[in-house]
RNA sequence: GGUCCCGUAGUGCAGUCUGGAGUGCACGCCGCCCUGUCAAGGCGGAGGUCGCGAGUUCAAAUCUCGUCGGGACCGCCA
């Protein structure tokens, strides 16, 4: 049907008779016997010179037979790769007529209401941006597959229909026809199956797996998303991180042409101390500075009662942050659980002939001269800086300042440079279940405690680290994983801490635990979100832009109108009755 | 469930604060003109439930209340 694509033609083809096929991009009329047609395919576009009687307009699908000709002097277009040539003596064959599209098929559609783009996604996909994004995605997938296969990982598909496990994310349920009243669940992840593959002796498993979670949608979350899911036997943490890194870095190199440096590692505790979050964005500084010692003997009540005091410094922020903005930050801090937010503007002292720095702040009068000097020294502050201090429980202090740091300093996620980061040694338990009074697992109940902390499991469970780790890119969590418990005795100890006795464990996790009685290898794994990785590599801040057919945050697809009602007979067959909607 | 922002021709916008007739602007569309453009150009034309509903007013795109839709974020996402 075609001898060439539109983007590949150049002066080297001059004189050749070619046949091309594609969409009419634009038509320029110049009188009765001359018109220019820019015709486009996914590779680019070429100008065709035709008689004005040719009856086509934008988005018609045509086949063109013509002769590649050098453009006459003065008409070369240096803006496009095919600008030196054009097709003369064209015969246009209409393959499909087209109505005018609802929005322009070019970069102007970037500004079109996203619902309109999604309703006509097949038109949106014709645009260079979307073509590029989907091809980047394909490269990412290919690079990851090659990286995994190259490390002797075995690609195995796991079921989409699996038992419901109420822990974790809300599941999509699928009613059973053969067993009315019973349901499958769509996988939140292949977690259970990949561990059973290890028991099954696969040694190294991977899958580009579709995962489904019925939680509210966000810029970085869809109901359906793709994970590179992997699991390895006879490994320790380093083995998993090294193996996982290869795919991520290969994908990055395939897209950007630059191989990222080795991924640095930071412990969860250090991440919280320095950045106030378990997914630090390393593209900017503004690290949390420890100030607790400065106020050991303070008379300022807000600080004397707190066991963790930290601050961040906004360079030159004193002028940019007026009372309104500071009140906004204070409200933000309070909404996150802080008792308050202390702000200090660094100014030159008002004392005559003094070069000393001082604070302009509602609380300045509560701070001693020594404390003022110590803060300025610790924060390395200079005139015009803004200092924000939170004094609270350690977790609150870190989290609040981490959020303020992001809010004030964080660039859009896709702005370079890329900073990959492993966060390791997550706590085994995070917080307490208010219903049971028991610790809650930080990752999941099958996560292996750090061996050095095993003796504290019962005596001080909240201080126990886990063999769990996250991969972070520019402040986005790309993925997480852990070494799993393969020893039933240790598993029972962890369950016991969670308040799960043998009977309950058997009831909730029986089909998953029984295999471990038959000889489970030590194993661990990891999974990372391919949508998020692709979005950042493609320079997009929303994963919808790198998904062919995404859903808006309502979950309602404007193109297909799903979800939709079904025939009563379908419900009958499944034994399902729909309740009337509550008013 | 919550906070903030948005909704005006097919598309993108101005107008909304400070109420006064939708001749509003650009692109697109239709017709005519035009032999070297490349977001071609010129002339003309069609195209509107100002998201929807109530209220205030002599008068509402504009003010008020409600509602629907969309976006970002919080909750949620082991």
Short mmCIF file of C-alpha atoms in Angstrom, two decimals, chain A residues 147-514:
data_model
loop_
_atom_site.label_atom_id
_atom_site.label_comp_id
_atom_site.label_asym_id
_atom_site.label_seq_id
_atom_site.Cartn_x
_atom_site.Cartn_y
_atom_site.Cartn_z
CA UNK A 147 16.64 -6.43 31.43
CA UNK A 148 14.67 -9.06 33.30
CA UNK A 149 15.13 -11.80 30.73
CA UNK A 150 18.85 -10.96 30.64
CA UNK A 151 19.04 -11.70 34.36
CA UNK A 152 17.36 -15.09 33.96
CA UNK A 153 13.99 -13.99 35.25
CA UNK A 154 11.09 -16.13 34.02
CA UNK A 155 7.99 -14.31 32.79
CA UNK A 156 4.92 -15.96 34.29
CA UNK A 157 1.30 -14.83 34.03
CA UNK A 158 -0.82 -15.02 37.17
CA UNK A 159 -4.62 -15.12 37.44
CA UNK A 160 -6.79 -12.03 37.09
CA UNK A 161 -9.54 -13.81 39.00
CA UNK A 162 -8.46 -14.45 42.53
CA UNK A 163 -9.89 -14.66 46.04
CA UNK A 164 -10.86 -11.48 47.80
CA UNK A 165 -8.46 -10.47 50.57
CA UNK A 166 -9.96 -7.55 52.47
CA UNK A 167 -6.58 -6.21 53.63
CA UNK A 168 -5.22 -3.21 51.81
CA UNK A 169 -6.77 -1.45 48.87
CA UNK A 170 -10.45 -1.78 48.01
CA UNK A 171 -10.89 -4.48 45.38
CA UNK A 172 -12.92 -4.78 42.23
CA UNK A 173 -15.23 -7.76 42.62
CA UNK A 174 -16.36 -10.11 39.89
CA UNK A 175 -19.50 -12.11 40.55
CA UNK A 176 -19.41 -15.84 39.93
CA UNK A 177 -22.08 -17.30 37.63
CA UNK A 178 -21.44 -20.89 38.62
CA UNK A 179 -21.57 -20.07 42.31
CA UNK A 180 -24.09 -17.22 42.68
CA UNK A 181 -23.45 -15.04 45.70
CA UNK A 182 -19.70 -15.67 45.50
CA UNK A 183 -17.12 -13.36 44.03
CA UNK A 184 -13.67 -13.27 42.60
CA UNK A 185 -11.51 -10.22 43.14
CA UNK A 186 -9.32 -8.61 40.51
CA UNK A 187 -5.69 -8.47 41.68
CA UNK A 188 -4.45 -5.39 43.52
CA UNK A 189 -1.12 -7.00 42.71
CA UNK A 190 0.06 -10.57 42.04
CA UNK A 191 1.63 -10.60 45.52
CA UNK A 192 0.28 -13.96 46.67
CA UNK A 193 0.97 -15.80 43.46
CA UNK A 194 4.50 -14.59 43.01
CA UNK A 195 5.48 -15.90 46.40
CA UNK A 196 3.91 -19.24 45.57
CA UNK A 197 6.00 -19.26 42.39
CA UNK A 198 9.04 -19.13 44.63
CA UNK A 199 7.73 -22.07 46.65
CA UNK A 200 7.22 -23.66 43.25
CA UNK A 201 10.91 -23.38 42.49
CA UNK A 202 10.80 -20.77 39.68
CA UNK A 203 13.73 -19.01 41.40
CA UNK A 204 13.31 -15.72 39.55
CA UNK A 205 9.90 -14.50 38.37
CA UNK A 206 8.80 -11.32 36.68
CA UNK A 207 5.67 -10.04 35.01
CA UNK A 208 4.48 -6.80 33.54
CA UNK A 209 1.32 -7.10 35.55
CA UNK A 210 -1.95 -5.24 35.44
CA UNK A 211 -3.08 -4.25 38.92
CA UNK A 212 -6.51 -2.96 39.90
CA UNK A 213 -7.50 -0.93 42.92
CA UNK A 214 -10.89 0.63 43.54
CA UNK A 215 -9.54 3.76 45.22
CA UNK A 216 -10.00 7.40 44.27
CA UNK A 217 -8.07 8.44 41.15
CA UNK A 218 -5.29 11.00 41.11
CA UNK A 219 -2.72 12.44 38.76
CA UNK A 220 -0.51 9.46 39.57
CA UNK A 221 -3.26 6.85 40.13
CA UNK A 222 -5.64 4.97 37.86
CA UNK A 223 -7.99 2.10 38.71
CA UNK A 224 -5.84 -0.02 36.42
CA UNK A 225 -2.10 0.36 36.31
CA UNK A 226 0.92 -1.63 35.25
CA UNK A 227 3.64 -2.86 37.54
CA UNK A 228 6.88 -4.56 36.85
CA UNK A 229 6.40 -7.29 39.42
CA UNK A 230 9.33 -9.47 40.41
CA UNK A 231 10.34 -12.04 43.02
CA UNK A 232 13.62 -13.84 43.68
CA UNK A 233 14.67 -16.86 45.75
CA UNK A 234 17.78 -17.22 47.90
CA UNK A 235 18.43 -13.50 48.07
CA UNK A 236 19.04 -10.68 50.49
CA UNK A 237 18.03 -7.06 50.17
CA UNK A 238 21.03 -6.05 48.06
CA UNK A 239 20.33 -8.77 45.50
CA UNK A 240 16.79 -7.53 44.95
CA UNK A 241 17.74 -3.86 44.72
CA UNK A 242 20.52 -4.58 42.25
CA UNK A 243 18.32 -6.74 40.04
CA UNK A 244 15.41 -4.29 40.12
CA UNK A 245 17.64 -1.33 39.37
CA UNK A 246 18.78 -2.78 36.05
CA UNK A 247 15.33 -2.62 34.50
CA UNK A 248 14.62 0.89 35.73
CA UNK A 249 17.97 2.28 34.62
CA UNK A 250 17.85 0.46 31.28
CA UNK A 251 14.40 1.92 30.65
CA UNK A 252 15.63 5.39 31.56
CA UNK A 253 18.58 5.03 29.24
CA UNK A 254 16.41 3.73 26.42
CA UNK A 255 14.18 6.79 26.65
CA UNK A 256 16.58 9.60 27.53
CA UNK A 257 19.79 8.26 26.00
CA UNK A 258 21.55 8.87 29.31
CA UNK A 259 22.17 6.16 31.85
CA UNK A 260 21.46 7.43 35.38
CA UNK A 261 24.19 7.03 37.98
CA UNK A 262 23.98 4.26 40.49
CA UNK A 263 20.95 4.73 42.72
CA UNK A 264 21.93 6.00 46.17
CA UNK A 265 20.42 4.51 49.30
CA UNK A 266 19.10 6.16 52.41
CA UNK A 267 17.49 4.62 55.45
CA UNK A 268 13.89 5.41 56.17
CA UNK A 269 14.94 7.03 59.43
CA UNK A 270 17.44 9.32 57.70
CA UNK A 271 14.90 10.17 55.02
CA UNK A 272 12.45 11.27 57.70
CA UNK A 273 15.11 13.17 59.64
CA UNK A 274 16.45 15.03 56.62
CA UNK A 275 13.43 15.36 54.33
CA UNK A 276 10.42 14.64 56.52
CA UNK A 277 9.04 12.05 54.10
CA UNK A 278 9.64 8.47 53.03
CA UNK A 279 9.76 9.62 49.40
CA UNK A 280 12.25 12.49 49.38
CA UNK A 281 12.63 14.68 46.33
CA UNK A 282 16.41 15.20 46.09
CA UNK A 283 16.21 17.83 43.36
CA UNK A 284 16.29 20.63 45.91
CA UNK A 285 17.82 21.21 49.31
CA UNK A 286 15.93 22.89 52.14
CA UNK A 287 16.70 19.93 54.39
CA UNK A 288 15.26 19.68 57.89
CA UNK A 289 17.72 20.97 60.49
CA UNK A 290 17.81 19.50 64.00
CA UNK A 291 17.18 22.18 66.64
CA UNK A 292 16.03 20.18 69.66
CA UNK A 293 19.34 20.68 71.47
CA UNK A 294 19.19 24.43 70.99
CA UNK A 295 16.10 24.62 73.17
CA UNK A 296 17.17 22.20 75.91
CA UNK A 297 16.66 24.85 78.58
CA UNK A 298 14.32 27.23 76.80
CA UNK A 299 11.78 29.34 78.57
CA UNK A 300 9.54 29.36 75.51
CA UNK A 301 6.68 27.08 76.47
CA UNK A 302 5.79 25.99 72.95
CA UNK A 303 9.30 24.56 72.63
CA UNK A 304 10.05 23.40 76.15
CA UNK A 305 7.39 20.69 76.09
CA UNK A 306 8.27 19.28 72.66
CA UNK A 307 10.61 16.34 72.27
CA UNK A 308 11.53 17.09 68.65
CA UNK A 309 12.22 20.52 67.22
CA UNK A 310 13.36 21.02 63.64
CA UNK A 311 13.41 23.81 61.12
CA UNK A 312 13.72 24.49 57.44
CA UNK A 313 15.18 27.57 55.82
CA UNK A 314 13.64 29.29 52.81
CA UNK A 315 16.48 31.20 51.17
CA UNK A 316 15.44 34.82 50.73
CA UNK A 317 11.93 33.91 51.80
CA UNK A 318 11.43 36.80 54.22
CA UNK A 319 10.14 39.12 51.53
CA UNK A 320 8.27 36.56 49.43
CA UNK A 321 6.25 35.31 52.38
CA UNK A 322 3.87 37.92 53.69
CA UNK A 323 1.39 37.50 56.49
CA UNK A 324 -1.24 35.83 54.31
CA UNK A 325 1.09 33.17 52.99
CA UNK A 326 2.53 32.52 56.43
CA UNK A 327 -0.95 32.13 57.85
CA UNK A 328 -1.67 29.68 55.04
CA UNK A 329 1.42 27.64 55.89
CA UNK A 330 0.43 27.71 59.55
CA UNK A 331 -3.03 26.41 58.73
CA UNK A 332 -1.44 23.72 56.59
CA UNK A 333 0.82 22.70 59.48
CA UNK A 334 -2.10 22.58 61.89
CA UNK A 335 -4.24 20.55 59.51
CA UNK A 336 -1.42 17.98 59.50
CA UNK A 337 -1.53 17.71 63.25
CA UNK A 338 1.09 20.22 64.36
CA UNK A 339 0.20 22.44 67.30
CA UNK A 340 1.50 25.41 65.38
CA UNK A 341 4.17 26.78 63.13
CA UNK A 342 6.84 29.23 64.23
CA UNK A 343 8.14 31.52 61.52
CA UNK A 344 11.19 33.71 61.86
CA UNK A 345 12.32 36.32 59.37
CA UNK A 346 16.05 36.96 59.54
CA UNK A 347 16.75 40.69 59.74
CA UNK A 348 19.59 42.92 60.82
CA UNK A 349 19.25 43.89 64.47
CA UNK A 350 17.61 47.24 65.14
CA UNK A 351 20.22 48.07 67.75
CA UNK A 352 22.26 51.02 66.66
CA UNK A 353 25.45 50.24 64.75
CA UNK A 354 24.78 46.55 65.14
CA UNK A 355 25.63 44.07 62.42
CA UNK A 356 23.97 41.27 64.38
CA UNK A 357 21.19 39.23 62.83
CA UNK A 358 17.90 39.03 64.64
CA UNK A 359 14.41 37.70 64.10
CA UNK A 360 11.27 39.47 63.08
CA UNK A 361 8.54 37.21 64.38
CA UNK A 362 5.61 37.13 66.79
CA UNK A 363 7.67 34.83 69.01
CA UNK A 364 11.01 36.65 68.75
CA UNK A 365 10.58 38.09 72.21
CA UNK A 366 10.40 34.60 73.75
CA UNK A 367 13.80 33.60 72.39
CA UNK A 368 16.96 34.37 74.30
CA UNK A 369 19.94 35.96 72.64
CA UNK A 370 21.83 32.67 72.83
CA UNK A 371 18.94 30.77 71.29
CA UNK A 372 18.63 33.30 68.48
CA UNK A 373 22.32 33.01 67.72
CA UNK A 374 22.21 29.22 67.93
CA UNK A 375 19.29 29.01 65.48
CA UNK A 376 21.00 31.31 63.00
CA UNK A 377 24.17 29.29 63.28
CA UNK A 378 22.50 25.90 62.97
CA UNK A 379 20.39 27.01 60.01
CA UNK A 380 23.30 28.91 58.42
CA UNK A 381 20.82 31.71 57.95
CA UNK A 382 21.53 35.11 56.52
CA UNK A 383 19.52 38.28 56.19
CA UNK A 384 16.33 37.92 54.23
CA UNK A 385 15.90 34.21 54.91
CA UNK A 386 12.72 32.73 56.30
CA UNK A 387 12.94 30.02 58.95
CA UNK A 388 10.03 27.71 59.74
CA UNK A 389 10.13 25.69 62.95
CA UNK A 390 7.89 22.91 64.18
CA UNK A 391 8.08 21.53 67.70
CA UNK A 392 6.15 18.34 68.35
CA UNK A 393 6.42 14.58 68.50
CA UNK A 394 9.23 13.40 66.22
CA UNK A 395 6.93 11.97 63.55
CA UNK A 396 4.72 15.04 63.42
CA UNK A 397 7.66 17.44 63.35
CA UNK A 398 9.26 15.58 60.45
CA UNK A 399 6.10 15.04 58.43
CA UNK A 400 4.83 18.60 58.76
CA UNK A 401 8.16 20.15 57.80
CA UNK A 402 8.53 17.62 54.98
CA UNK A 403 5.18 18.68 53.57
CA UNK A 404 6.02 22.38 53.92
CA UNK A 405 9.37 21.74 52.24
CA UNK A 406 7.63 20.16 49.27
CA UNK A 407 4.98 22.83 49.12
CA UNK A 408 7.52 25.63 49.09
CA UNK A 409 10.37 24.21 47.08
CA UNK A 410 9.29 21.28 44.96
CA UNK A 411 9.42 21.62 41.17
CA UNK A 412 6.96 19.77 38.90
CA UNK A 413 7.73 16.05 39.06
CA UNK A 414 8.88 15.78 35.45
CA UNK A 415 11.36 18.66 35.62
CA UNK A 416 14.85 17.29 35.56
CA UNK A 417 17.29 16.22 36.69
CA UNK A 418 16.26 12.69 37.60
CA UNK A 419 17.08 11.67 41.16
CA UNK A 420 16.48 8.00 41.85
CA UNK A 421 16.70 6.88 45.45
CA UNK A 422 16.36 3.66 47.40
CA UNK A 423 14.77 4.11 50.81
CA UNK A 424 15.62 1.08 52.95
CA UNK A 425 14.99 -0.20 56.48
CA UNK A 426 11.36 0.87 56.73
CA UNK A 427 9.84 0.26 60.16
CA UNK A 428 8.10 -3.10 60.43
CA UNK A 429 5.10 -1.51 62.12
CA UNK A 430 3.61 1.94 61.65
CA UNK A 431 1.14 3.27 64.15
CA UNK A 432 -1.45 1.40 66.11
CA UNK A 433 -4.75 -0.01 65.00
CA UNK A 434 -7.27 2.02 67.04
CA UNK A 435 -9.70 -0.90 67.04
CA UNK A 436 -7.37 -3.58 68.40
CA UNK A 437 -4.62 -1.55 70.04
CA UNK A 438 -2.15 -3.67 68.06
CA UNK A 439 0.66 -2.38 65.82
CA UNK A 440 -0.16 -2.10 62.14
CA UNK A 441 2.17 -3.59 59.55
CA UNK A 442 4.07 -0.92 57.63
CA UNK A 443 4.34 -2.93 54.43
CA UNK A 444 2.36 -6.14 54.91
CA UNK A 445 2.10 -8.92 57.44
CA UNK A 446 4.53 -11.18 55.57
CA UNK A 447 7.44 -8.73 55.56
CA UNK A 448 10.65 -10.03 57.12
CA UNK A 449 11.87 -8.15 60.21
CA UNK A 450 15.46 -6.93 60.13
CA UNK A 451 17.49 -9.78 61.71
CA UNK A 452 19.41 -7.36 63.94
CA UNK A 453 16.12 -6.28 65.53
CA UNK A 454 14.57 -9.73 66.00
CA UNK A 455 15.26 -9.71 69.74
CA UNK A 456 13.19 -6.55 70.11
CA UNK A 457 10.19 -7.97 68.29
CA UNK A 458 8.16 -8.55 71.43
CA UNK A 459 9.82 -6.07 73.80
CA UNK A 460 9.87 -2.99 71.53
CA UNK A 461 8.04 -3.80 68.33
CA UNK A 462 7.72 -0.21 67.13
CA UNK A 463 11.50 0.12 66.90
CA UNK A 464 11.92 -2.98 64.73
CA UNK A 465 13.12 -2.32 61.22
CA UNK A 466 11.88 -4.35 58.29
CA UNK A 467 13.63 -5.72 55.27
CA UNK A 468 11.45 -3.44 53.24
CA UNK A 469 12.42 -0.82 50.68
CA UNK A 470 10.98 1.74 48.29
CA UNK A 471 12.28 3.17 45.06
CA UNK A 472 11.68 6.92 44.71
CA UNK A 473 12.10 9.18 41.69
CA UNK A 474 11.80 12.95 42.07
CA UNK A 475 9.49 12.61 45.05
CA UNK A 476 7.22 10.01 43.45
CA UNK A 477 7.08 6.53 44.94
CA UNK A 478 7.90 4.28 42.00
CA UNK A 479 7.60 1.03 43.88
CA UNK A 480 8.15 -0.99 46.98
CA UNK A 481 9.16 -4.44 48.04
CA UNK A 482 10.49 -6.58 50.82
CA UNK A 483 12.16 -9.79 51.83
CA UNK A 484 9.37 -12.12 52.90
CA UNK A 485 9.03 -14.32 55.92
CA UNK A 486 9.57 -17.93 54.82
CA UNK A 487 9.77 -19.43 58.33
CA UNK A 488 6.34 -20.39 59.74
CA UNK A 489 7.63 -19.90 63.29
CA UNK A 490 8.67 -16.31 62.66
CA UNK A 491 5.43 -15.72 60.77
CA UNK A 492 3.51 -16.88 63.84
CA UNK A 493 5.46 -14.44 66.03
CA UNK A 494 4.56 -11.53 63.73
CA UNK A 495 0.92 -12.60 63.52
CA UNK A 496 0.83 -12.85 67.27
CA UNK A 497 2.00 -9.23 67.57
CA UNK A 498 -0.72 -8.23 65.14
CA UNK A 499 -3.25 -10.02 67.32
CA UNK A 500 -3.86 -12.78 64.79
CA UNK A 501 -4.02 -16.23 66.33
CA UNK A 502 -3.48 -19.52 64.49
CA UNK A 503 -7.16 -20.01 63.87
CA UNK A 504 -7.64 -16.55 62.38
CA UNK A 505 -4.43 -16.80 60.37
CA UNK A 506 -5.62 -20.07 58.91
CA UNK A 507 -9.03 -18.62 58.09
CA UNK A 508 -7.70 -15.43 56.44
CA UNK A 509 -4.46 -16.56 54.87
CA UNK A 510 -4.71 -20.36 54.94
CA UNK A 511 -4.31 -21.05 51.24
CA UNK A 512 -1.33 -18.73 51.26
CA UNK A 513 0.34 -20.08 54.41
CA UNK A 514 -0.03 -23.77 53.86
#
